[in-house]
Coordinates of C-alpha atoms in Angstrom, one line a residue:
M30 CA 67.3 -166.0 -129.1
W31 CA 67.8 -167.4 -125.6
K32 CA 69.3 -164.3 -124.2
I33 CA 66.6 -163.6 -121.7
L34 CA 66.7 -167.2 -120.5
R35 CA 70.4 -167.3 -119.9
V36 CA 70.7 -163.8 -118.3
G37 CA 67.7 -164.4 -116.1
C38 CA 68.4 -167.9 -114.7
H39 CA 72.0 -168.9 -114.9
R40 CA 73.9 -169.9 -111.7
V41 CA 70.8 -170.9 -109.9
R42 CA 72.4 -173.3 -107.5
Q43 CA 75.2 -170.8 -106.5
S44 CA 72.7 -168.2 -105.3
E45 CA 70.1 -170.5 -103.8
H46 CA 71.7 -170.6 -100.5
K47 CA 71.5 -166.8 -100.2
N48 CA 67.7 -167.0 -99.8
G49 CA 68.0 -168.6 -96.4
A50 CA 70.7 -166.2 -95.3
W51 CA 68.8 -163.2 -96.5
R52 CA 65.7 -164.4 -94.7
R53 CA 67.6 -164.6 -91.4
G54 CA 68.9 -161.1 -92.0
L55 CA 65.3 -159.9 -92.6
S56 CA 64.2 -161.3 -89.3
N57 CA 66.8 -159.2 -87.5
K58 CA 65.5 -155.9 -88.8
V59 CA 63.3 -153.7 -86.7
T60 CA 59.7 -154.4 -87.7
R61 CA 57.6 -151.3 -88.3
P62 CA 54.4 -151.2 -86.1
S63 CA 51.0 -151.7 -87.6
I64 CA 48.3 -149.1 -86.9
V65 CA 44.9 -150.5 -85.8
H66 CA 41.7 -148.8 -85.2
K67 CA 40.1 -151.2 -82.8
R68 CA 40.7 -152.6 -79.3
G69 CA 39.8 -155.6 -77.1
S70 CA 37.9 -158.5 -78.5
D71 CA 37.6 -156.8 -81.9
I72 CA 41.4 -157.3 -82.3
L73 CA 41.0 -161.0 -81.4
H74 CA 38.3 -161.5 -84.0
D75 CA 40.3 -159.8 -86.8
P76 CA 42.5 -162.5 -88.5
W77 CA 44.8 -159.8 -90.0
F78 CA 45.9 -158.6 -86.5
N79 CA 45.1 -161.5 -84.2
K80 CA 48.2 -163.1 -82.6
E81 CA 46.2 -165.3 -80.2
T82 CA 48.4 -166.3 -77.2
A83 CA 51.5 -164.5 -78.6
F84 CA 50.4 -161.0 -77.6
P85 CA 53.1 -159.6 -75.3
L86 CA 52.0 -158.0 -72.0
T87 CA 52.7 -154.5 -73.3
E88 CA 50.3 -155.0 -76.2
R89 CA 47.7 -156.7 -74.0
D90 CA 47.7 -153.5 -71.8
R91 CA 47.9 -151.2 -74.8
L92 CA 45.1 -152.8 -76.7
G93 CA 42.8 -153.7 -73.8
L94 CA 43.4 -157.5 -74.1
R95 CA 44.5 -158.2 -70.5
G96 CA 42.1 -160.8 -69.1
L97 CA 40.8 -161.8 -72.5
L98 CA 43.5 -164.3 -73.1
P99 CA 45.1 -167.1 -71.0
P100 CA 48.0 -165.5 -69.0
R101 CA 50.9 -167.6 -70.6
I102 CA 52.5 -166.0 -73.6
I103 CA 53.3 -168.5 -76.4
S104 CA 55.9 -167.7 -79.0
F105 CA 55.3 -167.7 -82.7
E106 CA 57.4 -170.8 -83.2
Q107 CA 55.6 -172.6 -80.3
Q108 CA 52.3 -171.7 -82.0
C109 CA 53.5 -173.3 -85.2
H110 CA 54.5 -176.5 -83.4
R111 CA 51.2 -176.6 -81.5
F112 CA 49.2 -176.3 -84.8
M113 CA 51.3 -179.0 -86.5
D114 CA 50.8 -181.3 -83.5
S115 CA 47.0 -180.8 -83.9
F116 CA 47.3 -181.4 -87.7
R117 CA 49.3 -184.6 -87.2
S118 CA 46.7 -185.8 -84.8
L119 CA 43.9 -185.2 -87.4
E120 CA 46.0 -187.1 -90.0
H121 CA 46.3 -190.0 -87.6
N122 CA 42.6 -190.2 -86.8
T123 CA 41.5 -189.9 -90.4
R124 CA 44.1 -192.0 -92.2
D125 CA 41.8 -195.0 -92.7
G126 CA 38.8 -192.9 -93.9
P127 CA 37.6 -192.1 -97.4
A128 CA 40.2 -190.1 -99.4
D129 CA 37.8 -187.2 -100.1
S130 CA 36.6 -186.9 -96.5
T131 CA 40.3 -186.9 -95.3
A132 CA 41.2 -184.2 -97.8
L133 CA 38.2 -182.0 -96.7
A134 CA 39.1 -182.6 -93.1
K135 CA 42.6 -181.3 -93.7
W136 CA 41.3 -178.3 -95.6
R137 CA 38.9 -177.5 -92.8
I138 CA 41.5 -177.3 -90.1
L139 CA 43.7 -175.1 -92.3
N140 CA 40.7 -172.9 -93.2
R141 CA 39.8 -172.5 -89.5
L142 CA 43.4 -171.3 -88.8
H143 CA 43.1 -168.9 -91.8
D144 CA 39.8 -167.5 -90.4
R145 CA 41.3 -166.6 -87.0
N146 CA 45.0 -165.9 -87.6
E147 CA 46.4 -165.1 -91.1
T148 CA 50.0 -164.6 -90.0
L149 CA 50.2 -168.0 -88.3
Y150 CA 48.3 -169.6 -91.3
Y151 CA 50.9 -168.3 -93.8
K152 CA 53.8 -169.2 -91.5
V153 CA 52.8 -172.9 -91.4
L154 CA 51.9 -172.8 -95.1
I155 CA 55.3 -171.5 -96.1
D156 CA 57.2 -173.8 -93.8
H157 CA 55.3 -176.9 -95.0
I158 CA 54.5 -175.9 -98.6
E159 CA 55.0 -179.3 -100.1
E160 CA 52.5 -180.8 -97.7
F161 CA 49.9 -178.1 -97.7
A162 CA 49.9 -176.9 -101.3
P163 CA 47.9 -179.9 -102.5
I164 CA 45.3 -179.1 -99.8
I165 CA 44.8 -175.4 -100.3
Y166 CA 45.5 -175.7 -104.1
T167 CA 45.4 -178.5 -106.7
P168 CA 43.8 -181.0 -106.3
T169 CA 41.8 -180.6 -103.1
V170 CA 40.6 -177.1 -104.1
G171 CA 38.4 -178.8 -106.8
L172 CA 36.7 -180.8 -104.1
V173 CA 36.3 -177.7 -102.0
C174 CA 34.6 -175.9 -104.8
Q175 CA 32.2 -178.7 -105.5
N176 CA 31.1 -178.5 -101.8
Y177 CA 31.6 -174.8 -101.1
S178 CA 28.0 -173.9 -100.4
G179 CA 28.0 -176.4 -97.6
L180 CA 31.5 -175.5 -96.4
F181 CA 30.9 -171.8 -96.3
R182 CA 31.4 -170.3 -92.9
R183 CA 33.1 -166.9 -93.1
P184 CA 33.2 -164.6 -96.2
R185 CA 36.5 -164.1 -97.9
G186 CA 37.0 -161.9 -100.9
M187 CA 34.4 -160.0 -102.8
Y188 CA 31.3 -161.1 -104.9
F189 CA 30.1 -159.0 -107.8
S190 CA 26.9 -160.3 -109.4
A191 CA 24.8 -159.4 -112.4
S192 CA 22.3 -157.8 -110.1
D193 CA 25.0 -155.3 -109.0
K194 CA 25.2 -153.7 -112.5
G195 CA 25.6 -150.0 -112.1
E196 CA 26.8 -150.3 -108.5
M197 CA 30.3 -151.8 -108.8
L198 CA 32.3 -148.6 -108.4
P199 CA 30.9 -147.8 -105.0
M200 CA 31.0 -151.5 -104.1
I201 CA 34.7 -151.7 -104.7
Y202 CA 35.2 -149.2 -101.8
N203 CA 33.6 -151.7 -99.4
W204 CA 36.9 -153.6 -99.4
P205 CA 38.7 -152.5 -96.3
A206 CA 42.3 -152.5 -97.6
E207 CA 43.6 -149.1 -98.8
Q208 CA 45.8 -150.8 -101.5
V209 CA 45.4 -154.0 -103.4
D210 CA 48.3 -155.3 -105.5
M211 CA 46.8 -158.6 -106.8
I212 CA 43.3 -159.7 -107.7
V213 CA 42.4 -163.2 -108.9
V214 CA 39.0 -163.3 -110.5
T215 CA 36.7 -166.1 -111.9
D216 CA 33.2 -166.4 -113.2
G217 CA 33.0 -170.0 -112.1
S218 CA 32.2 -171.2 -115.6
R219 CA 35.0 -173.8 -116.0
I220 CA 36.5 -174.8 -112.6
L221 CA 39.4 -177.1 -113.3
G222 CA 38.0 -180.0 -115.2
L223 CA 34.8 -179.9 -113.2
G224 CA 32.8 -177.5 -115.4
D225 CA 30.3 -174.8 -114.3
L226 CA 30.3 -174.5 -110.5
G227 CA 28.9 -171.0 -110.4
V228 CA 29.6 -169.0 -107.3
Q229 CA 31.2 -172.0 -105.6
G230 CA 34.3 -171.3 -107.9
I231 CA 35.4 -168.7 -105.4
G232 CA 37.6 -171.4 -103.9
I233 CA 39.9 -171.1 -106.9
P234 CA 40.8 -167.4 -106.4
I235 CA 41.3 -167.9 -102.7
G236 CA 43.6 -170.9 -103.3
K237 CA 45.6 -169.1 -106.0
L238 CA 46.1 -166.0 -103.8
D239 CA 47.3 -168.2 -100.9
M240 CA 50.0 -169.4 -103.3
Y241 CA 50.8 -165.8 -104.2
V242 CA 51.5 -165.2 -100.5
A243 CA 53.4 -168.4 -99.9
A244 CA 55.4 -168.6 -103.1
A245 CA 55.8 -164.9 -104.1
G246 CA 55.7 -163.2 -100.7
M247 CA 52.8 -160.9 -101.7
S248 CA 51.3 -159.2 -98.6
P249 CA 48.1 -161.0 -97.5
Q250 CA 46.6 -157.6 -96.8
R251 CA 47.1 -156.5 -100.4
I252 CA 45.4 -159.4 -102.2
L253 CA 41.7 -159.8 -103.2
P254 CA 39.9 -162.9 -104.4
V255 CA 36.8 -162.0 -106.6
M256 CA 33.8 -164.0 -107.8
L257 CA 31.8 -162.6 -110.7
D258 CA 28.4 -164.3 -110.4
V259 CA 26.7 -164.0 -113.7
G260 CA 24.5 -167.1 -113.1
T261 CA 25.0 -170.7 -113.7
N262 CA 23.9 -173.3 -116.2
N263 CA 24.5 -176.2 -113.8
E264 CA 21.0 -177.6 -113.1
K265 CA 22.1 -179.4 -110.0
L266 CA 23.2 -176.1 -108.4
L267 CA 20.1 -174.3 -109.5
K268 CA 18.0 -176.9 -107.7
N269 CA 20.2 -177.0 -104.6
N270 CA 18.6 -175.1 -101.7
L271 CA 22.1 -174.5 -100.2
Y272 CA 23.5 -172.9 -103.4
L273 CA 24.7 -169.3 -102.5
G274 CA 24.8 -167.8 -106.0
L275 CA 22.2 -166.3 -108.4
R276 CA 19.6 -168.9 -109.3
E277 CA 19.4 -168.0 -112.9
P278 CA 21.0 -169.0 -116.2
R279 CA 24.4 -167.5 -117.2
L280 CA 24.5 -164.2 -119.0
E281 CA 25.7 -164.3 -122.5
G282 CA 26.8 -161.8 -125.2
D283 CA 26.7 -158.1 -124.6
E284 CA 25.0 -158.5 -121.2
Y285 CA 28.0 -160.6 -120.0
L286 CA 30.6 -158.2 -121.4
A287 CA 28.8 -155.3 -119.7
V288 CA 29.3 -156.9 -116.3
L289 CA 33.0 -157.6 -117.0
D290 CA 33.6 -154.1 -118.4
E291 CA 32.1 -152.5 -115.3
F292 CA 34.1 -154.6 -113.0
M293 CA 37.4 -153.9 -114.6
E294 CA 36.7 -150.2 -114.8
A295 CA 35.7 -150.1 -111.1
V296 CA 38.8 -152.0 -110.0
Y297 CA 41.2 -149.8 -111.9
A298 CA 39.4 -146.6 -110.8
R299 CA 40.3 -147.4 -107.2
W300 CA 43.6 -149.2 -107.7
P301 CA 45.2 -148.1 -111.0
K302 CA 48.2 -150.3 -110.6
V303 CA 46.6 -153.5 -109.5
I304 CA 47.3 -156.8 -111.4
V305 CA 44.3 -158.9 -112.3
Q306 CA 44.7 -162.6 -113.0
F307 CA 41.7 -164.2 -114.8
E308 CA 41.1 -167.8 -113.7
D309 CA 38.9 -170.7 -114.9
F310 CA 36.8 -168.9 -117.5
Q311 CA 35.3 -171.1 -120.2
S312 CA 37.3 -171.0 -123.4
K313 CA 35.0 -168.9 -125.5
W314 CA 35.4 -166.1 -122.9
A315 CA 38.9 -166.7 -121.8
F316 CA 40.4 -165.7 -125.2
E317 CA 37.8 -163.0 -125.8
L318 CA 38.5 -161.2 -122.5
L319 CA 42.3 -161.6 -122.8
K320 CA 42.1 -159.8 -126.2
R321 CA 39.7 -157.3 -124.8
Y322 CA 41.7 -156.2 -121.8
R323 CA 45.4 -157.1 -122.1
K324 CA 46.5 -153.9 -123.9
S325 CA 44.6 -151.6 -121.5
F326 CA 45.1 -153.2 -118.1
R327 CA 47.8 -155.1 -116.2
M328 CA 46.1 -158.5 -116.5
F329 CA 46.7 -162.0 -117.7
N330 CA 44.9 -165.3 -118.0
D331 CA 46.5 -168.1 -116.1
D332 CA 44.7 -170.9 -117.9
V333 CA 45.8 -169.6 -121.3
Q334 CA 49.2 -168.1 -120.5
G335 CA 50.3 -169.6 -117.2
T336 CA 49.5 -173.2 -118.1
A337 CA 51.2 -172.6 -121.5
G338 CA 54.3 -171.3 -119.8
V339 CA 54.6 -174.2 -117.4
A340 CA 54.0 -176.7 -120.2
L341 CA 56.5 -175.0 -122.5
A342 CA 59.1 -175.2 -119.7
G343 CA 58.4 -178.9 -119.4
L344 CA 58.6 -179.4 -123.2
L345 CA 61.9 -177.7 -123.4
S346 CA 63.2 -179.8 -120.5
A347 CA 62.0 -182.9 -122.3
V348 CA 64.1 -181.9 -125.3
R349 CA 67.1 -181.7 -123.0
A350 CA 66.2 -185.1 -121.6
Q351 CA 66.5 -186.5 -125.1
G352 CA 70.1 -185.3 -125.1
R353 CA 69.4 -182.7 -127.8
P354 CA 70.0 -179.0 -127.9
L355 CA 67.1 -176.7 -127.1
T356 CA 67.0 -175.5 -130.7
D357 CA 65.9 -179.0 -131.7
F358 CA 62.5 -178.1 -130.2
V359 CA 61.5 -177.0 -133.7
K360 CA 61.8 -180.7 -134.8
Q361 CA 59.5 -182.1 -132.1
K362 CA 56.2 -183.6 -133.3
I363 CA 53.6 -182.6 -130.7
V364 CA 50.1 -184.0 -130.4
V365 CA 47.8 -181.9 -128.2
V366 CA 44.5 -183.4 -126.9
G367 CA 42.1 -180.7 -125.8
A368 CA 41.2 -177.5 -127.7
G369 CA 40.1 -175.4 -124.7
S370 CA 41.9 -172.3 -123.3
A371 CA 44.8 -174.3 -121.8
G372 CA 45.4 -176.5 -124.9
L373 CA 45.3 -173.6 -127.3
G374 CA 47.4 -171.4 -125.0
I375 CA 50.1 -174.0 -125.0
L376 CA 50.0 -174.3 -128.8
N377 CA 50.3 -170.6 -129.2
M378 CA 53.3 -170.2 -126.9
A379 CA 55.0 -173.3 -128.3
Q380 CA 54.4 -171.9 -131.8
Q381 CA 55.9 -168.5 -130.8
T382 CA 59.0 -170.2 -129.4
M383 CA 59.5 -172.3 -132.6
S384 CA 59.0 -169.2 -134.8
R385 CA 61.7 -167.4 -132.9
M386 CA 64.1 -170.3 -133.3
L387 CA 63.4 -170.7 -137.0
G388 CA 63.7 -167.0 -137.8
S389 CA 61.5 -164.8 -140.0
H390 CA 62.2 -166.8 -143.2
Q391 CA 61.0 -170.1 -141.9
K392 CA 58.6 -169.2 -139.1
S393 CA 55.6 -170.5 -141.1
L394 CA 57.0 -174.0 -140.7
A395 CA 56.3 -173.9 -137.0
N396 CA 52.7 -174.9 -137.3
H397 CA 53.6 -178.0 -139.2
Q398 CA 54.8 -179.6 -135.9
F399 CA 51.4 -179.7 -134.2
W400 CA 48.4 -182.0 -134.3
L401 CA 45.3 -180.8 -132.4
L402 CA 42.4 -183.0 -131.3
D403 CA 39.2 -182.0 -129.6
K404 CA 36.2 -184.1 -128.6
S405 CA 35.4 -184.7 -132.3
G406 CA 38.9 -185.9 -133.1
L407 CA 41.7 -184.4 -135.3
V408 CA 41.0 -180.8 -136.2
T409 CA 41.5 -180.1 -139.9
H410 CA 40.5 -177.3 -142.3
A411 CA 37.5 -179.4 -143.3
R412 CA 36.0 -179.0 -139.9
K413 CA 32.6 -177.3 -140.1
C414 CA 32.4 -174.3 -137.7
L415 CA 36.1 -174.3 -137.1
D416 CA 37.0 -172.4 -134.0
P417 CA 39.0 -169.3 -135.1
E418 CA 41.4 -169.8 -132.2
A419 CA 42.1 -173.4 -133.3
A420 CA 42.2 -172.6 -137.0
P421 CA 46.0 -171.9 -137.1
F422 CA 46.7 -175.5 -135.9
A423 CA 44.2 -177.3 -138.2
R424 CA 45.8 -179.9 -140.4
G425 CA 45.8 -180.1 -144.1
P426 CA 44.1 -178.4 -147.1
G427 CA 41.2 -180.8 -147.0
A428 CA 39.2 -183.3 -144.9
E429 CA 40.9 -186.4 -146.3
G430 CA 44.4 -187.7 -147.0
F431 CA 46.6 -185.2 -145.2
D432 CA 49.5 -187.1 -143.6
G433 CA 47.4 -190.2 -144.1
L434 CA 44.9 -188.9 -141.6
H435 CA 41.4 -187.4 -142.0
E436 CA 39.1 -184.9 -140.3
G437 CA 38.0 -186.3 -136.9
A438 CA 40.7 -189.0 -136.8
S439 CA 40.8 -190.7 -133.4
L440 CA 43.7 -190.3 -130.9
I441 CA 45.0 -193.8 -131.5
E442 CA 45.0 -193.2 -135.2
V443 CA 46.9 -190.0 -134.8
V444 CA 49.5 -191.4 -132.4
K445 CA 50.1 -194.5 -134.6
K446 CA 50.5 -192.4 -137.7
V447 CA 52.4 -189.4 -136.4
K448 CA 54.6 -191.3 -133.8
P449 CA 54.8 -188.0 -131.8
H450 CA 57.8 -187.0 -129.6
M451 CA 55.4 -185.3 -127.2
L452 CA 51.8 -186.2 -126.2
L453 CA 49.9 -183.5 -124.2
G454 CA 46.5 -184.0 -122.6
L455 CA 44.4 -181.0 -121.6
S456 CA 41.1 -182.7 -122.4
G457 CA 39.5 -183.0 -118.9
V458 CA 38.7 -186.6 -119.8
G459 CA 40.1 -189.0 -117.3
G460 CA 41.8 -192.1 -118.7
I461 CA 41.7 -190.9 -122.4
F462 CA 45.4 -192.0 -122.6
N463 CA 44.4 -195.7 -122.3
Q464 CA 46.6 -198.7 -122.6
E465 CA 46.4 -198.8 -126.4
V466 CA 47.4 -195.1 -126.7
L467 CA 50.3 -195.4 -124.2
E468 CA 51.6 -198.6 -125.9
A469 CA 51.6 -196.8 -129.2
M470 CA 53.9 -194.2 -127.8
K471 CA 56.6 -196.8 -127.6
E472 CA 56.9 -196.4 -131.4
S473 CA 57.6 -192.7 -131.0
D474 CA 60.5 -191.3 -133.0
A475 CA 61.9 -189.8 -129.8
S476 CA 64.6 -191.5 -127.7
K477 CA 62.6 -190.3 -124.6
P478 CA 59.0 -189.5 -125.5
A479 CA 57.2 -187.1 -123.3
I480 CA 53.7 -187.8 -121.9
F481 CA 51.9 -184.9 -120.2
A482 CA 48.6 -185.7 -118.5
M483 CA 47.8 -182.1 -117.5
S484 CA 44.1 -182.2 -116.7
N485 CA 42.9 -181.4 -113.1
P486 CA 41.7 -182.6 -110.7
T487 CA 43.3 -186.1 -110.3
K488 CA 40.3 -188.0 -111.5
N489 CA 40.3 -186.1 -114.8
A490 CA 44.0 -186.8 -115.5
E491 CA 44.4 -188.4 -118.9
C492 CA 46.4 -191.2 -117.3
T493 CA 48.3 -191.9 -114.0
A494 CA 52.0 -192.0 -113.7
A495 CA 51.9 -195.7 -113.0
E496 CA 49.9 -196.3 -116.1
A497 CA 52.3 -194.2 -118.3
F498 CA 55.4 -196.1 -117.1
K499 CA 53.7 -199.5 -117.3
Y500 CA 52.4 -199.2 -120.8
A501 CA 54.6 -196.6 -122.5
G502 CA 57.8 -198.1 -121.0
E503 CA 60.4 -196.9 -118.6
N504 CA 62.2 -194.6 -121.0
I505 CA 59.7 -191.8 -121.0
V506 CA 59.4 -188.3 -119.4
F507 CA 56.1 -188.0 -117.5
A508 CA 54.3 -184.9 -116.1
S509 CA 50.8 -184.3 -114.8
G510 CA 48.7 -181.4 -113.6
S511 CA 47.8 -183.1 -110.3
P512 CA 50.3 -184.8 -108.1
F513 CA 51.1 -188.5 -108.4
E514 CA 53.6 -190.6 -106.5
N515 CA 56.9 -191.6 -108.2
V516 CA 56.8 -195.0 -109.7
D517 CA 59.2 -197.8 -108.5
L518 CA 60.5 -199.4 -111.8
G519 CA 62.6 -202.0 -110.0
N520 CA 66.3 -202.5 -110.0
G521 CA 66.7 -199.2 -108.1
K522 CA 65.1 -197.2 -110.9
I523 CA 62.5 -194.5 -110.3
G524 CA 59.9 -193.2 -112.7
H525 CA 59.6 -189.5 -111.8
A526 CA 56.0 -188.2 -111.7
N527 CA 56.7 -184.6 -112.4
Q528 CA 53.9 -182.1 -111.6
A529 CA 53.5 -179.4 -114.3
N530 CA 52.0 -177.0 -111.8
N531 CA 51.1 -173.4 -112.7
M532 CA 52.4 -172.6 -109.2
Y533 CA 55.9 -172.5 -110.7
L534 CA 55.1 -169.5 -112.9
F535 CA 52.1 -167.4 -112.0
P536 CA 53.6 -166.1 -108.6
G537 CA 56.7 -164.9 -110.4
I538 CA 54.7 -163.4 -113.3
G539 CA 52.6 -161.4 -110.8
L540 CA 55.4 -160.4 -108.5
G541 CA 57.8 -159.5 -111.3
T542 CA 55.1 -157.3 -113.0
L543 CA 54.4 -155.6 -109.7
L544 CA 58.0 -154.9 -108.8
C545 CA 58.9 -153.4 -112.2
G546 CA 55.7 -151.5 -112.6
A547 CA 55.1 -152.8 -116.1
H548 CA 51.9 -151.2 -117.5
L549 CA 51.0 -154.4 -119.3
I550 CA 52.1 -158.1 -119.3
S551 CA 53.6 -158.9 -122.7
D552 CA 54.2 -162.2 -124.5
G553 CA 57.9 -161.5 -124.0
M554 CA 57.6 -161.3 -120.3
L555 CA 55.6 -164.6 -120.2
Q556 CA 58.1 -166.2 -122.6
A557 CA 61.0 -165.1 -120.3
A558 CA 59.2 -166.7 -117.3
A559 CA 58.7 -170.0 -119.1
E560 CA 62.3 -170.2 -120.4
C561 CA 63.7 -169.3 -117.0
L562 CA 61.8 -172.2 -115.4
A563 CA 63.1 -174.5 -118.2
E564 CA 66.7 -173.5 -117.4
Y565 CA 66.3 -173.9 -113.6
I566 CA 66.6 -177.7 -113.7
T567 CA 70.2 -179.0 -113.6
D568 CA 71.6 -181.4 -116.2
E569 CA 71.9 -184.1 -113.5
E570 CA 68.2 -183.8 -112.6
I571 CA 67.3 -183.9 -116.3
K572 CA 69.2 -187.2 -116.7
R573 CA 67.1 -188.7 -113.9
G574 CA 63.8 -187.7 -115.6
V575 CA 63.2 -184.7 -113.3
I576 CA 61.9 -181.8 -115.4
F577 CA 60.2 -179.6 -112.7
P578 CA 61.9 -178.6 -109.4
S579 CA 60.8 -179.5 -105.9
I580 CA 58.0 -177.3 -104.6
S581 CA 60.1 -176.9 -101.5
R582 CA 62.2 -174.4 -103.5
I583 CA 59.2 -172.4 -104.7
R584 CA 60.4 -169.1 -103.2
N585 CA 63.8 -169.3 -104.9
I586 CA 62.1 -170.3 -108.1
T587 CA 59.7 -167.3 -107.9
M588 CA 62.7 -165.0 -107.2
R589 CA 64.3 -166.2 -110.4
V590 CA 61.1 -166.1 -112.5
G591 CA 60.2 -162.7 -111.2
A592 CA 63.7 -161.4 -112.0
A593 CA 63.4 -162.8 -115.6
V594 CA 60.0 -161.1 -116.0
I595 CA 61.5 -157.8 -114.8
R596 CA 64.4 -157.9 -117.1
A597 CA 62.1 -158.7 -120.1
A598 CA 59.8 -155.8 -119.2
V599 CA 62.8 -153.5 -119.0
A600 CA 64.2 -154.7 -122.3
E601 CA 60.8 -154.0 -123.9
D602 CA 60.6 -150.6 -122.3
L603 CA 57.4 -151.5 -120.4
A604 CA 58.7 -150.9 -116.8
D605 CA 57.5 -147.8 -115.1
G606 CA 59.3 -148.5 -111.8
Y607 CA 58.0 -149.5 -108.4
R608 CA 57.9 -147.2 -105.3
E609 CA 61.4 -145.7 -104.9
T610 CA 62.9 -147.9 -107.7
S611 CA 63.0 -146.1 -111.0
P612 CA 63.1 -147.7 -114.5
R613 CA 66.7 -146.5 -114.8
E614 CA 67.7 -148.3 -111.6
L615 CA 66.0 -151.5 -112.8
R616 CA 67.9 -151.2 -116.1
E617 CA 71.2 -150.9 -114.3
M618 CA 70.8 -153.9 -112.1
S619 CA 72.8 -157.0 -112.9
V620 CA 71.0 -160.4 -113.0
E621 CA 71.9 -161.2 -109.4
E622 CA 71.0 -157.7 -108.2
T623 CA 67.6 -158.2 -109.8
V624 CA 67.1 -161.5 -108.1
E625 CA 68.1 -159.9 -104.8
Y626 CA 65.7 -157.0 -105.4
V627 CA 62.9 -159.5 -105.9
G628 CA 63.8 -161.4 -102.7
K629 CA 64.0 -158.2 -100.6
N630 CA 60.5 -157.3 -101.6
M631 CA 58.9 -160.6 -100.5
W632 CA 56.7 -160.6 -97.5
F633 CA 57.5 -163.1 -94.7
P634 CA 55.0 -163.8 -91.9
D635 CA 56.0 -162.2 -88.6
Y636 CA 54.0 -160.6 -85.9
S637 CA 54.4 -156.8 -86.1
P638 CA 53.9 -154.6 -83.1
L639 CA 50.4 -153.1 -82.9
V640 CA 49.5 -149.6 -82.0
C641 CA 45.9 -148.5 -81.5
E642 CA 45.0 -145.2 -83.1
N643 CA 41.4 -144.0 -82.3

């Protein structure tokens, strides 16, 4: 049952050093020139081709740039050092200011670089991924979205609105790139835990695609962030004179679906093999759209499936931290707080994993291990208007008396009665894991109970790392959606604040799907990605309470996850091949050859020679 996991991710450490050697080898290859159809200042104003002061003399002459730049030629590496010096100066000058202002100042300086020189931007992002990921991604991206109308300077990505109905097919040809491999799209209805931010949610697709470039090596010229503006129900935005979106209520029902259908048909009419990642759609549409499109298009929903995969990897690692075999996952008592797309996505993937472990004769027992709570408390079969997506995880035959609990039982009641091995928060309610709840987790039946405070951004986390270790005790496994500092427990002990970040999975899912040409993204491919991540951590790291790897290894992680996705697609006969690589060649690759294949197809930032073609 763990075949995909073991063939996709074994011997991680032995091969990790190859990534650096391969990258050095890549830099020695002759870089093919890029054809441009512009000259002079037009080149300098195009972030895709601008090299700033790094243009060599031959190109300055060839492209009509002589005299438009200072005479000294600065190397790529020198440019990186120059930018980092400027960034460090900003850090120094803002270190005593308000945290939100400091975070936005850092985002602005990175965004300005992105606006003028994409190659240099991705170079510094990749080289300093641990430092910059929290700025261009979680948690600062939430702050950026809240303020996006005021921060907007230069358009990035595409905007399709309800007023564009009937025009989306010709609109899609306005995008200048001939080929797009990856689209991330949102309707802005549920941005992180911040709710309906309307058109300002475009910051999420932009940040996600930056991570696709940095972590998966997708070409920045073949990605497209998209905002579907179908209105907003956020009264503050509707009254804000700076708001850049439609100033009307959100579409619902068939009108909403008509916009989504037209967008999907337009995208795939121009780019039949593009992968579309749905991001931050409110729950009622997240599941509906996933069911509607996943069998027809190469798409997935990161909130439902990506979050679920990362959480599952963490849960499996938590079982290892208890000193138990992975097959004991079926015995874990899991309480999930939050019945939105992320919470239900995690429950579905965990249930599928347990069902596989139990086998066909006992798979119905898997649902017995879950307790689901929403804003009204414990979900049972007595719930009026029970959400069909939550129904499989509702407890008991009636409202009262099941497991000594009742419909709508509070979190503290459930924790005290169930004594869960694992407590997962995806509620979007900051501090809901209060002192009483955390102290009750001390009575867990697990030797190392797991507490996952998964909600983003930081202020919406169910608890902090410091609170978890203070009230639930030192002998826990902790993970969160937003980054927290490790906790000094005294006597040389460290409480590890693991970040259960979707960044570990979605780049590998997208890249693996692209490189095998899978015509859809199956549950098996997603399961393989999650299990690969779970196996990536060494036993020594697990003993120290580390259940997710360092972000500094993100490219190697993505190579492994991408390879596991490819091998799962091949095993399910979903792979149609990619460019010159046929399905047969993919089938014949060993595990390490598949990993190498993924690595060789990653883009690394480097200035390519430019040739003007009029």
